[in-house]
Tab-separated table of C-alpha atoms and ligand atoms in Angstrom:
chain	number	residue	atom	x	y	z
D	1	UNK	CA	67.649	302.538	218.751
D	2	UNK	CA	71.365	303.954	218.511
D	3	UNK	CA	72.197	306.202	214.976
D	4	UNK	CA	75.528	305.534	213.821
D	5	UNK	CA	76.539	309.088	212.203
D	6	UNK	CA	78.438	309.636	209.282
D	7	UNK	CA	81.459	312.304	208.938
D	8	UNK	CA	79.183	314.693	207.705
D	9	UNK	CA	76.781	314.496	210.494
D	10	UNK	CA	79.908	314.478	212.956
D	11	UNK	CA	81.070	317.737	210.791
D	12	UNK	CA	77.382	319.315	211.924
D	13	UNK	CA	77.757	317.560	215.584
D	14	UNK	CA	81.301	319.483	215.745
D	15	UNK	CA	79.739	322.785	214.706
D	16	UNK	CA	76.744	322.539	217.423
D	17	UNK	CA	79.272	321.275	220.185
D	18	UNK	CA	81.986	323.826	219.479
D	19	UNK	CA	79.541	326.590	219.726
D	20	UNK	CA	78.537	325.098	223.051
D	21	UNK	CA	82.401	325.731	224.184
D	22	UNK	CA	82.239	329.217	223.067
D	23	UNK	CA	78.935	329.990	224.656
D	24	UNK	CA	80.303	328.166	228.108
D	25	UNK	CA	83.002	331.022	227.668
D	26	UNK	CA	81.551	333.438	227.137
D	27	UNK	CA	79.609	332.618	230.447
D	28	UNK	CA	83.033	332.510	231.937
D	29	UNK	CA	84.135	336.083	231.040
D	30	UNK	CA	81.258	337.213	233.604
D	31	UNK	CA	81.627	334.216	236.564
D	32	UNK	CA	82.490	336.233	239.636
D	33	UNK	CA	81.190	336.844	243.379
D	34	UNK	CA	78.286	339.410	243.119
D	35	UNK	CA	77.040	337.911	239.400
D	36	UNK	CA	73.090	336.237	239.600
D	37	UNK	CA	72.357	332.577	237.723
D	38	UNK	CA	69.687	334.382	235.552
D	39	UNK	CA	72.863	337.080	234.583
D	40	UNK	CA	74.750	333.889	233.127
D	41	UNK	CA	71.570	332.526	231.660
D	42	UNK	CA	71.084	335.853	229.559
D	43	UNK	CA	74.718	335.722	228.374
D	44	UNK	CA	74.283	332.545	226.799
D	45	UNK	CA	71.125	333.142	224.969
D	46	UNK	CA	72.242	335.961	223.594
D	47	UNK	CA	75.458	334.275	222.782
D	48	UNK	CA	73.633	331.329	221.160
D	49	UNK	CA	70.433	332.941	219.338
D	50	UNK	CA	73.097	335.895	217.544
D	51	UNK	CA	74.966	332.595	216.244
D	52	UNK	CA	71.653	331.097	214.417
D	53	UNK	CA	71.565	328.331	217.051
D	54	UNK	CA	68.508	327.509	219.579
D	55	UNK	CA	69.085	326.693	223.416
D	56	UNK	CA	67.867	323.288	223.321
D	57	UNK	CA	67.349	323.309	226.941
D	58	UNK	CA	64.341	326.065	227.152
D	59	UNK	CA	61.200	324.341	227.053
D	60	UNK	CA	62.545	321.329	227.283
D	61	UNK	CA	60.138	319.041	229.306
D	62	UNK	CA	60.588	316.300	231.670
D	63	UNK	CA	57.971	313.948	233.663
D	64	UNK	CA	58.448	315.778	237.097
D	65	UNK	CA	58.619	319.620	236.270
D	66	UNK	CA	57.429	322.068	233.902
D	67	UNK	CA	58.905	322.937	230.562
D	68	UNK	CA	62.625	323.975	231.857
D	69	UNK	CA	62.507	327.970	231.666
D	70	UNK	CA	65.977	328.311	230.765
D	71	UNK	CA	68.995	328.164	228.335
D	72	UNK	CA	71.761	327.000	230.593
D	73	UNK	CA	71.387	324.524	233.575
D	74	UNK	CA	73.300	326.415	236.407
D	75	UNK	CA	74.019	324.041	239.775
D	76	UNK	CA	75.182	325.473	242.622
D	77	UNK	CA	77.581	323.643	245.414
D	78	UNK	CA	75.196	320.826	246.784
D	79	UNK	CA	73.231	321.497	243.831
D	80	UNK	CA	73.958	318.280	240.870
D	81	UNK	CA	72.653	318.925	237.965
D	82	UNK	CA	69.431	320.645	236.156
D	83	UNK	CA	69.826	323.550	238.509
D	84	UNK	CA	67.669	326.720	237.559
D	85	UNK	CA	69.105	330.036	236.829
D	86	UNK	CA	67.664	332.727	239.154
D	87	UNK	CA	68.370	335.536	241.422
D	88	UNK	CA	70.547	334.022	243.577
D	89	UNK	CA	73.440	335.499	243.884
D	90	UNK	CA	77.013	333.520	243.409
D	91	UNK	CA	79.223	334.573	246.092
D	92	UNK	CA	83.004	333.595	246.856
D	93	UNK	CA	83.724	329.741	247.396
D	94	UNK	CA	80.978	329.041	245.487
D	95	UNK	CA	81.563	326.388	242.423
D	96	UNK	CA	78.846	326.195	239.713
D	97	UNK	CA	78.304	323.729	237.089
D	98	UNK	CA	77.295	325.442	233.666
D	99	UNK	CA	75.372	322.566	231.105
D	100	UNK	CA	74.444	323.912	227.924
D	101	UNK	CA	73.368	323.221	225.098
D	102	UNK	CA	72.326	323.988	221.150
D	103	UNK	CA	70.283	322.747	218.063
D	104	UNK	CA	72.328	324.207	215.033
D	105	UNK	CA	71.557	322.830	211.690
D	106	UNK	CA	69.646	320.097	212.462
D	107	UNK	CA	72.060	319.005	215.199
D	108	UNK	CA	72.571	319.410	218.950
D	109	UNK	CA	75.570	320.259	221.351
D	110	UNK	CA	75.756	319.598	225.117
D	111	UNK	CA	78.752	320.141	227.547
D	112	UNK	CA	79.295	321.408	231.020
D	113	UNK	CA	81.963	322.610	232.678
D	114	UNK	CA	82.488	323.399	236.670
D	115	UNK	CA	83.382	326.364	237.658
D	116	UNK	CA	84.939	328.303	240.728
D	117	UNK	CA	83.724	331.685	241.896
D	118	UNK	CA	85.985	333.800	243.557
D	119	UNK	CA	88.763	331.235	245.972
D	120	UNK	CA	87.140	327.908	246.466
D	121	UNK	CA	88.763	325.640	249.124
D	122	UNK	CA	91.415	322.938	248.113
D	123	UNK	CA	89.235	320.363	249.382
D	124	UNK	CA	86.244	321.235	246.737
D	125	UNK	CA	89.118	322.367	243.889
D	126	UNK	CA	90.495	318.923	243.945
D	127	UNK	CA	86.685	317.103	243.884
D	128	UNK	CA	86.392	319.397	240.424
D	129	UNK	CA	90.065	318.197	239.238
D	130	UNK	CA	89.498	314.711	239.858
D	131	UNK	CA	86.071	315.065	238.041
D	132	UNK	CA	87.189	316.698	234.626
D	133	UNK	CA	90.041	314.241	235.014
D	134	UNK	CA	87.806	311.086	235.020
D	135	UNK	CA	85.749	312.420	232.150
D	136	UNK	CA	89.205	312.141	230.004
D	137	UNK	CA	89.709	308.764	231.450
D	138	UNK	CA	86.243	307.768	230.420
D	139	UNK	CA	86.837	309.265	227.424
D	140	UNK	CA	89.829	307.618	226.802
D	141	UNK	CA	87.468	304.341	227.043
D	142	UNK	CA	85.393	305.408	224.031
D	143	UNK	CA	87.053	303.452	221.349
D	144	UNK	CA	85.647	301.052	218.208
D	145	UNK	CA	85.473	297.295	219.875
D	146	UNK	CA	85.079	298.457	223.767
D	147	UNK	CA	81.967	298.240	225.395
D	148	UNK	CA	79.964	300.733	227.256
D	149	UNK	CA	80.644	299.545	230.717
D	150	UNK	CA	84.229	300.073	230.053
D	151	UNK	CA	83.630	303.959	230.023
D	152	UNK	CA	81.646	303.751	233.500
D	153	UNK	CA	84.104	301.426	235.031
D	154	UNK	CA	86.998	303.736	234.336
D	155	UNK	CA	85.358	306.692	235.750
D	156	UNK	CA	84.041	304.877	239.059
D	157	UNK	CA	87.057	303.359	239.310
D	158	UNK	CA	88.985	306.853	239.433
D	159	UNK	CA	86.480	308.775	241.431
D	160	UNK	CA	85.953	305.896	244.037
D	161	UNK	CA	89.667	305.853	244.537
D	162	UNK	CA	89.402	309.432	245.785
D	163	UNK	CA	86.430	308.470	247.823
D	164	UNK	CA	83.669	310.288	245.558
D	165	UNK	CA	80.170	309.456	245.511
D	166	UNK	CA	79.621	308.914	241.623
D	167	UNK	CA	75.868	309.718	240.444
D	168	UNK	CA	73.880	306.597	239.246
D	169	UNK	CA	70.314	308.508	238.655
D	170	UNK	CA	71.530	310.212	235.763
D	171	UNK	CA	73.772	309.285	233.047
D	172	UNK	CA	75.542	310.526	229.958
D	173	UNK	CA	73.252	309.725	226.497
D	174	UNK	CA	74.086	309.070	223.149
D	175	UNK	CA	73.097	312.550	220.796
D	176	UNK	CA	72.282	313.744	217.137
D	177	UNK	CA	69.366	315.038	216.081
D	178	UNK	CA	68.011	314.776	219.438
D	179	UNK	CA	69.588	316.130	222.568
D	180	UNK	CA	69.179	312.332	223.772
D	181	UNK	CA	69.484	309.655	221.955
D	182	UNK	CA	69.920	305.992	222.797
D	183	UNK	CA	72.422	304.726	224.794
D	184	UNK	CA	72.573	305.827	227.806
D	185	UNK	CA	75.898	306.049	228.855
D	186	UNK	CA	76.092	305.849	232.800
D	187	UNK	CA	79.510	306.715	234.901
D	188	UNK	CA	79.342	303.403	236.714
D	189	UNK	CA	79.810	299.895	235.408
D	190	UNK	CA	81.877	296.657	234.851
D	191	UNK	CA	84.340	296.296	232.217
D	192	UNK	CA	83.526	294.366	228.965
D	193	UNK	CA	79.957	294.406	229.485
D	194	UNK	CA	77.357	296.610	227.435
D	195	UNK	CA	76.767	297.700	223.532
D	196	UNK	CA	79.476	297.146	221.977
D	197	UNK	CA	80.890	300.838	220.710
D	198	UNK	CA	81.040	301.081	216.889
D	199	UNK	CA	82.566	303.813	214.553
D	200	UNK	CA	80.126	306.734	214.058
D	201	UNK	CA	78.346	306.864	217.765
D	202	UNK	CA	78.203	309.881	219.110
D	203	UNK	CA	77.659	310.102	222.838
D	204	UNK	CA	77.388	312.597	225.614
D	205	UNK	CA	79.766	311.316	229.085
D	206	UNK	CA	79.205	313.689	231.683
D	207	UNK	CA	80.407	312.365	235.362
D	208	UNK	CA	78.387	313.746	238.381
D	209	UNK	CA	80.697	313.284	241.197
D	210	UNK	CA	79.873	313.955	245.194
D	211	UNK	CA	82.352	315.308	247.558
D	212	UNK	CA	80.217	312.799	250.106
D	213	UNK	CA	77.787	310.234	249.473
D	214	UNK	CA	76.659	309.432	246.109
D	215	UNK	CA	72.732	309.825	246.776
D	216	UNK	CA	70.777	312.688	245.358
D	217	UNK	CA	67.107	314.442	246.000
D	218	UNK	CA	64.797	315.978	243.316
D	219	UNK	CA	63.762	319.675	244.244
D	220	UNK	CA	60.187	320.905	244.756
D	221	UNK	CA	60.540	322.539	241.222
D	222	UNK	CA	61.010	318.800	239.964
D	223	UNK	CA	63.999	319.689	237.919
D	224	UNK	CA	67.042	320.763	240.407
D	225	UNK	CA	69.139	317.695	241.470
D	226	UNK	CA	70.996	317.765	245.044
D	227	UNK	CA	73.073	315.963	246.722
D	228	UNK	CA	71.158	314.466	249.922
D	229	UNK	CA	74.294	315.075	252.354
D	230	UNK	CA	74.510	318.621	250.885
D	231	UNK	CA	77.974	318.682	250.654
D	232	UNK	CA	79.401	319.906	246.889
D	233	UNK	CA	79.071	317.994	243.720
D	234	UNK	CA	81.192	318.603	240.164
D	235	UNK	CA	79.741	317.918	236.500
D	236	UNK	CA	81.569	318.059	233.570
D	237	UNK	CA	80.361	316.964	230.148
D	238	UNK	CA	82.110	316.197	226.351
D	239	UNK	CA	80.255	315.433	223.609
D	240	UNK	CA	82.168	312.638	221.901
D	241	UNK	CA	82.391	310.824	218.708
D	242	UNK	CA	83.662	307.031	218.471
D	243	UNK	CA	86.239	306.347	215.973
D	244	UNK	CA	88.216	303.305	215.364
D	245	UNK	CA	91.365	305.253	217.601
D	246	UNK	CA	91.250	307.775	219.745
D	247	UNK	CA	87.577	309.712	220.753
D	248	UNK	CA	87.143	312.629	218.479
D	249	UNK	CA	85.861	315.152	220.965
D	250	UNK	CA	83.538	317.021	219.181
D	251	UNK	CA	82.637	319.714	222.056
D	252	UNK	CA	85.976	321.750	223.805
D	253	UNK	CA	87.074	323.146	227.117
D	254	UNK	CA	89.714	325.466	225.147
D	255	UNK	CA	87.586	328.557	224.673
D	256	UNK	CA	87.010	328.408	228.479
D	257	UNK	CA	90.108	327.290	229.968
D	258	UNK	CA	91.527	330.400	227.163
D	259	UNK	CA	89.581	332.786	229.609
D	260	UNK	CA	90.387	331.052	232.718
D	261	UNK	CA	93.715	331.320	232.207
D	262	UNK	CA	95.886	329.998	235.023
D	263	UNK	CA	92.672	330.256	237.380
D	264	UNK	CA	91.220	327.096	234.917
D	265	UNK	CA	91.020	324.131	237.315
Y	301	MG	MG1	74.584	318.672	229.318
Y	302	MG	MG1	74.038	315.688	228.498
């Protein structure tokens, strides 16, 4: 069942997602080689729990794994999504995908963001650029009168074009009071097919994009998702509400891009 929200309930969406962007920089301030998973993990929990908010990801259980023990999903190189902060050390080259996400006043906030540690190679830079990039395109795609498979088809369509593998085992979601809500929202499809996409739904698009083929593998730990040819994959997520125009992009990359400075992909 999909929840059409009202502006008040995108007000309280806003407020969760934005503090999402501010704990994803905050996480930023202390990416660098030498710097452990479970070191970023800390900083946002900290971050989130002194701004009244809960890390809707700890605990949270799925089919294959145990409750997930932490607050941020942290995804190293091969590694896709759901990765588990640890000891393991980020070292230079490295990228790392950073999801996150908050329950604050009775609503959540998820984004992620890809980041570089240290100098990454061009070849894995541009796989992060072109990734970020077709999350705006699909973005651009959420509009009043569209239909779902117009925002997959615009971000295959981009990614393929730069010969990415895009992700089809896990998808964006719709969110509210829940972390995920109905639709799923999936970065593949054909144009004009789908629910249509109506004023007031608020969805999560995050691409998963492969530098080689698009197939993945589930970890031993049944959450950590990898790319089967083990070469690098990018993730980056906006929480977004529909609107008869434009999106109104409820989460934001500013905070983090503020720290990145000219380093920001
Ligand atoms: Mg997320
Ligand atoms: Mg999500």
């Amino acid at each position: 069942m999909i929840f059409l929200k009202t502006e008040d309930e995108i007000e309280l969406l806003r407020a969760s997602n934005l503090l999402v962007g501010k704990t994803l920089a905050e996480v930023a301030k202390v990416i660098r080689p030498g710097v452990t998973t479970k070191e970023l993990d800390k900083v946002a929990e900290e971050f989130i729990r002194d701004h009244g908010a809960i890390p809707t990801f700890k605990g949270f259980a799925n089919p294959y794994g145990g409750p997930f023990p932490a607050s941020i999903c942290t995804s190293v190189n091969e590694q896709v999504v759901h990765g588990i902060p640890s000891d393991v050390v980020l070292k230079d080259g490295d990228i790392v995908s950073v999801d996150c996400g908050t329950y604050l006043n009775g609503f959540c906030g998820d984004s992620a963001y890809t980041f570089c540690v240290g100098d990454v190679c061009e070849e894995v830079r541009n796989l992060l650029k072109v990734t970020k990039n077709a999350l705006y395109i699909g973005i651009e795609n959420a509009v009043q009168g569209k239909r779902l498979g117009d925002i997959g088809y615009a971000i295959q369509q981009h990614c393929e074009a730069h010969s990415y593998g895009v992700v089809r085992e896990f998808v964006g979601h719709g969110i509210g009071k829940e972390m995920h809500e109905d639709p799923q929202v999936p970065n593949y499809g054909k144009r004009g097919t789908g629910a249509l996409l109506k004023k007031g739904l608020c969805i999560a698009i995050e691409p998963m994009i492969t530098l080689g083929d698009r197939h993945v593998v589930m970890g031993k730990d049944g959450w950590t998702v990898s790319t089967k040819d083990k070469k690098c994959a990018a993730h980056f997520e906006h929480t977004v509400a529909v609107t008869s125009s434009r999106a109104d992009i409820l989460s934001s990359f500013k905070f983090i891009e503020d720290v990145l400075g000219d380093q920001a992909i």
